[in-house]
Amino acid sequence: MIPPGDFIPVAEESYLIVSIGGWVLETACRQLARWAGAPETAGLTMAVNISPLQFQQPDFVTHLEAILKMTGARPERLKLELTETLFMEEPDAVRETMLRVQAMGVRFSLDDFGTGYSSLSYLNRLPLDQLKIDQSFVRTLFEDTSNEVISASIISLGCNLGLEVIAEGVETQAHRDWLEAHGCHAYQAISTRDRYPSMS
């Protein structure tokens, strides 16, 4: 299996990331629609990573709208994960696109927070719903005290702004206990991947 860190840069350079991203988005929405039909999974949400290149396509909003209509997925159950690099160029245009998508009911998560273009000025300007603490801080939480400070600060910042905070890379109970004690709302870990089958 080729890890994402190897093939995504190639896909971006070759522009294939746009078509790949479109396929992923449609597949995710089809799965959301299937989940909605089962009581045990009806309340689940689906988070989908969107590349800056894909998000900046002129037809991104209309394409997303068409996918939601075609698949029957509930937009409020869909969350789009964006990275900070998206806001480095034309932040006003990005905000306008986000507002159009938000009007459909779709939510936004800021992925890998603290590892990229970490300007706090956009946090109160963009229609964000969630901050994700990057796994590089979480996995070494107890190995480097500065990562404890950074993680606690991100949690506090997110909560004070009314955003949900989720931590990536949580693989031990000690990590989970620390995050919960500091007010983190949720966590993401490989160990939970088999909890719900895809029901394909």
Tab-separated table of C-alpha atoms in Angstrom:
chain	number	residue	atom	x	y	z
A	1	MET	CA	0.000	0.000	0.000
A	2	ILE	CA	1.333	3.434	-0.960
A	3	PRO	CA	0.963	5.921	1.920
A	4	PRO	CA	-0.891	9.206	1.234
A	5	GLY	CA	2.265	11.196	1.876
A	6	ASP	CA	3.809	9.591	-1.201
A	7	PHE	CA	1.016	9.699	-3.773
A	8	ILE	CA	-0.840	12.906	-2.852
A	9	PRO	CA	2.033	15.266	-3.835
A	10	VAL	CA	2.290	13.455	-7.190
A	11	ALA	CA	-1.476	13.694	-7.674
A	12	GLU	CA	-1.374	17.410	-6.917
A	13	GLU	CA	1.503	18.070	-9.304
A	14	SER	CA	-0.254	16.173	-12.098
A	15	TYR	CA	-3.633	17.788	-11.343
A	16	LEU	CA	-5.135	14.324	-10.788
A	17	ILE	CA	-6.025	15.340	-7.241
A	18	VAL	CA	-9.121	17.120	-8.573
A	19	SER	CA	-10.629	13.999	-10.156
A	20	ILE	CA	-9.459	11.786	-7.285
A	21	GLY	CA	-10.968	14.203	-4.787
A	22	GLY	CA	-14.245	14.248	-6.686
A	23	TRP	CA	-14.416	10.453	-6.635
A	24	VAL	CA	-13.640	10.375	-2.900
A	25	LEU	CA	-16.312	12.970	-2.169
A	26	GLU	CA	-18.961	11.090	-4.136
A	27	THR	CA	-18.000	7.764	-2.537
A	28	ALA	CA	-18.168	9.318	0.929
A	29	CYS	CA	-21.620	10.762	0.271
A	30	ARG	CA	-22.903	7.421	-1.008
A	31	GLN	CA	-21.667	5.818	2.205
A	32	LEU	CA	-23.336	8.535	4.275
A	33	ALA	CA	-26.632	7.805	2.553
A	34	ARG	CA	-26.258	4.080	3.327
A	35	TRP	CA	-25.432	4.822	6.960
A	36	ALA	CA	-28.572	6.940	7.241
A	37	GLY	CA	-30.651	3.844	6.524
A	38	ALA	CA	-29.454	1.913	9.577
A	39	PRO	CA	-30.396	2.975	13.134
A	40	GLU	CA	-26.964	2.142	14.556
A	41	THR	CA	-25.143	4.387	12.065
A	42	ALA	CA	-27.753	7.029	11.209
A	43	GLY	CA	-26.147	9.572	13.534
A	44	LEU	CA	-22.623	9.243	12.142
A	45	THR	CA	-20.872	12.022	10.260
A	46	MET	CA	-18.322	11.687	7.468
A	47	ALA	CA	-15.194	13.836	7.293
A	48	VAL	CA	-13.560	14.236	3.882
A	49	ASN	CA	-10.192	15.849	3.208
A	50	ILE	CA	-10.368	18.441	0.438
A	51	SER	CA	-7.169	19.564	-1.273
A	52	PRO	CA	-6.632	23.295	-1.850
A	53	LEU	CA	-6.542	22.704	-5.606
A	54	GLN	CA	-9.880	20.883	-5.527
A	55	PHE	CA	-11.522	23.504	-3.315
A	56	GLN	CA	-10.382	26.331	-5.596
A	57	GLN	CA	-12.036	24.863	-8.688
A	58	PRO	CA	-14.690	27.267	-10.066
A	59	ASP	CA	-17.305	24.502	-10.114
A	60	PHE	CA	-16.540	23.060	-6.674
A	61	VAL	CA	-19.759	24.299	-5.055
A	62	THR	CA	-22.040	23.212	-7.896
A	63	HIS	CA	-20.260	19.853	-8.072
A	64	LEU	CA	-20.736	19.291	-4.346
A	65	GLU	CA	-24.381	20.292	-4.585
A	66	ALA	CA	-24.915	17.823	-7.441
A	67	ILE	CA	-23.253	15.002	-5.478
A	68	LEU	CA	-25.428	15.623	-2.427
A	69	LYS	CA	-28.561	15.626	-4.564
A	70	MET	CA	-27.553	12.521	-6.522
A	71	THR	CA	-26.562	10.437	-3.485
A	72	GLY	CA	-29.246	11.660	-1.100
A	73	ALA	CA	-26.661	12.258	1.623
A	74	ARG	CA	-27.674	14.651	4.385
A	75	PRO	CA	-25.382	17.702	4.142
A	76	GLU	CA	-25.343	18.273	7.903
A	77	ARG	CA	-23.661	14.863	8.256
A	78	LEU	CA	-20.820	15.863	5.931
A	79	LYS	CA	-17.720	17.649	7.165
A	80	LEU	CA	-15.041	18.986	4.831
A	81	GLU	CA	-11.509	19.080	6.209
A	82	LEU	CA	-9.338	21.930	4.943
A	83	THR	CA	-5.697	22.711	5.703
A	84	GLU	CA	-4.198	26.060	6.580
A	85	THR	CA	-2.312	26.351	3.285
A	86	LEU	CA	-5.631	27.002	1.535
A	87	PHE	CA	-5.898	30.402	3.213
A	88	MET	CA	-2.488	31.676	2.132
A	89	GLU	CA	-3.774	32.906	-1.227
A	90	GLU	CA	-7.032	34.745	-1.881
A	91	PRO	CA	-8.513	34.282	1.610
A	92	ASP	CA	-11.567	36.368	0.695
A	93	ALA	CA	-12.412	34.058	-2.212
A	94	VAL	CA	-11.956	31.028	0.040
A	95	ARG	CA	-14.265	32.542	2.642
A	96	GLU	CA	-16.929	33.223	0.007
A	97	THR	CA	-16.804	29.614	-1.188
A	98	MET	CA	-16.983	28.346	2.376
A	99	LEU	CA	-20.053	30.469	3.066
A	100	ARG	CA	-21.797	29.065	-0.010
A	101	VAL	CA	-21.026	25.518	1.093
A	102	GLN	CA	-22.061	26.260	4.673
A	103	ALA	CA	-25.418	27.518	3.387
A	104	MET	CA	-26.094	23.956	2.183
A	105	GLY	CA	-25.640	22.676	5.726
A	106	VAL	CA	-22.143	21.228	5.255
A	107	ARG	CA	-19.650	21.857	8.061
A	108	PHE	CA	-15.925	22.633	8.052
A	109	SER	CA	-12.955	21.353	10.013
A	110	LEU	CA	-9.491	22.932	10.038
A	111	ASP	CA	-7.107	19.998	9.708
A	112	ASP	CA	-3.530	19.758	11.044
A	113	PHE	CA	-3.926	22.980	12.999
A	114	GLY	CA	-0.636	24.441	14.156
A	115	THR	CA	1.579	22.879	11.496
A	116	GLY	CA	1.042	25.211	8.557
A	117	TYR	CA	0.129	28.836	7.990
A	118	SER	CA	-0.939	29.408	11.582
A	119	SER	CA	-2.374	32.900	11.445
A	120	LEU	CA	-5.001	33.374	14.112
A	121	SER	CA	-6.623	36.214	12.186
A	122	TYR	CA	-8.676	33.886	9.983
A	123	LEU	CA	-10.170	31.848	12.820
A	124	ASN	CA	-12.861	34.418	13.557
A	125	ARG	CA	-13.450	35.249	9.877
A	126	LEU	CA	-14.017	31.802	8.445
A	127	PRO	CA	-17.127	29.654	9.016
A	128	LEU	CA	-15.288	26.881	10.838
A	129	ASP	CA	-16.921	24.313	13.103
A	130	GLN	CA	-13.932	22.309	14.271
A	131	LEU	CA	-10.183	22.430	14.923
A	132	LYS	CA	-8.071	19.288	14.644
A	133	ILE	CA	-4.889	19.050	16.697
A	134	ASP	CA	-2.216	17.530	14.498
A	135	GLN	CA	-0.989	14.085	15.492
A	136	SER	CA	2.607	15.315	15.626
A	137	PHE	CA	1.703	17.126	18.861
A	138	VAL	CA	-0.437	14.346	20.318
A	139	ARG	CA	1.767	11.316	19.745
A	140	THR	CA	4.701	12.949	21.552
A	141	LEU	CA	2.517	14.573	24.180
A	142	PHE	CA	4.470	13.141	27.112
A	143	GLU	CA	7.874	13.215	25.438
A	144	ASP	CA	8.044	16.970	24.942
A	145	THR	CA	6.464	19.344	27.447
A	146	SER	CA	6.136	22.014	24.765
A	147	ASN	CA	3.654	19.759	22.951
A	148	GLU	CA	1.539	19.625	26.102
A	149	VAL	CA	1.509	23.421	26.195
A	150	ILE	CA	0.676	23.689	22.485
A	151	SER	CA	-2.103	21.086	22.683
A	152	ALA	CA	-3.637	22.675	25.778
A	153	SER	CA	-3.489	26.092	24.099
A	154	ILE	CA	-5.220	24.823	20.946
A	155	ILE	CA	-7.973	23.217	23.022
A	156	SER	CA	-8.476	26.414	25.014
A	157	LEU	CA	-8.453	28.562	21.879
A	158	GLY	CA	-10.964	26.365	20.092
A	159	CYS	CA	-13.323	26.172	23.050
A	160	ASN	CA	-13.208	29.932	23.601
A	161	LEU	CA	-14.106	30.461	19.937
A	162	GLY	CA	-17.015	28.036	20.189
A	163	LEU	CA	-15.344	25.398	18.019
A	164	GLU	CA	-15.290	21.658	18.535
A	165	VAL	CA	-11.751	20.365	19.107
A	166	ILE	CA	-10.638	16.913	18.001
A	167	ALA	CA	-7.205	15.361	18.479
A	168	GLU	CA	-5.507	13.138	15.899
A	169	GLY	CA	-3.166	10.261	16.634
A	170	VAL	CA	-4.611	9.193	19.997
A	171	GLU	CA	-3.383	5.644	20.566
A	172	THR	CA	-3.140	5.249	24.342
A	173	GLN	CA	-5.521	5.630	27.249
A	174	ALA	CA	-3.082	8.080	28.838
A	175	HIS	CA	-3.363	10.365	25.813
A	176	ARG	CA	-7.137	10.139	25.882
A	177	ASP	CA	-7.312	10.859	29.620
A	178	TRP	CA	-5.064	13.904	29.270
A	179	LEU	CA	-7.075	15.301	26.361
A	180	GLU	CA	-10.410	14.766	28.093
A	181	ALA	CA	-9.092	16.401	31.263
A	182	HIS	CA	-8.123	19.462	29.219
A	183	GLY	CA	-11.514	19.735	27.531
A	184	CYS	CA	-10.894	18.090	24.155
A	185	HIS	CA	-14.251	17.081	22.667
A	186	ALA	CA	-13.238	14.035	20.628
A	187	TYR	CA	-10.305	12.067	19.340
A	188	GLN	CA	-9.262	10.179	16.238
A	189	ALA	CA	-7.298	6.948	16.389
A	190	ILE	CA	-6.449	4.043	14.125
A	191	SER	CA	-7.633	1.645	16.821
A	192	THR	CA	-11.271	2.734	16.275
A	193	ARG	CA	-11.293	2.089	12.524
A	194	ASP	CA	-13.188	-1.216	12.713
A	195	ARG	CA	-15.961	-0.080	15.023
A	196	TYR	CA	-18.425	0.489	12.188
A	197	PRO	CA	-18.393	-1.609	8.998
A	198	SER	CA	-18.830	0.133	5.668
A	199	MET	CA	-21.894	-1.991	4.922
A	200	SER	CA	-20.999	-1.921	1.236
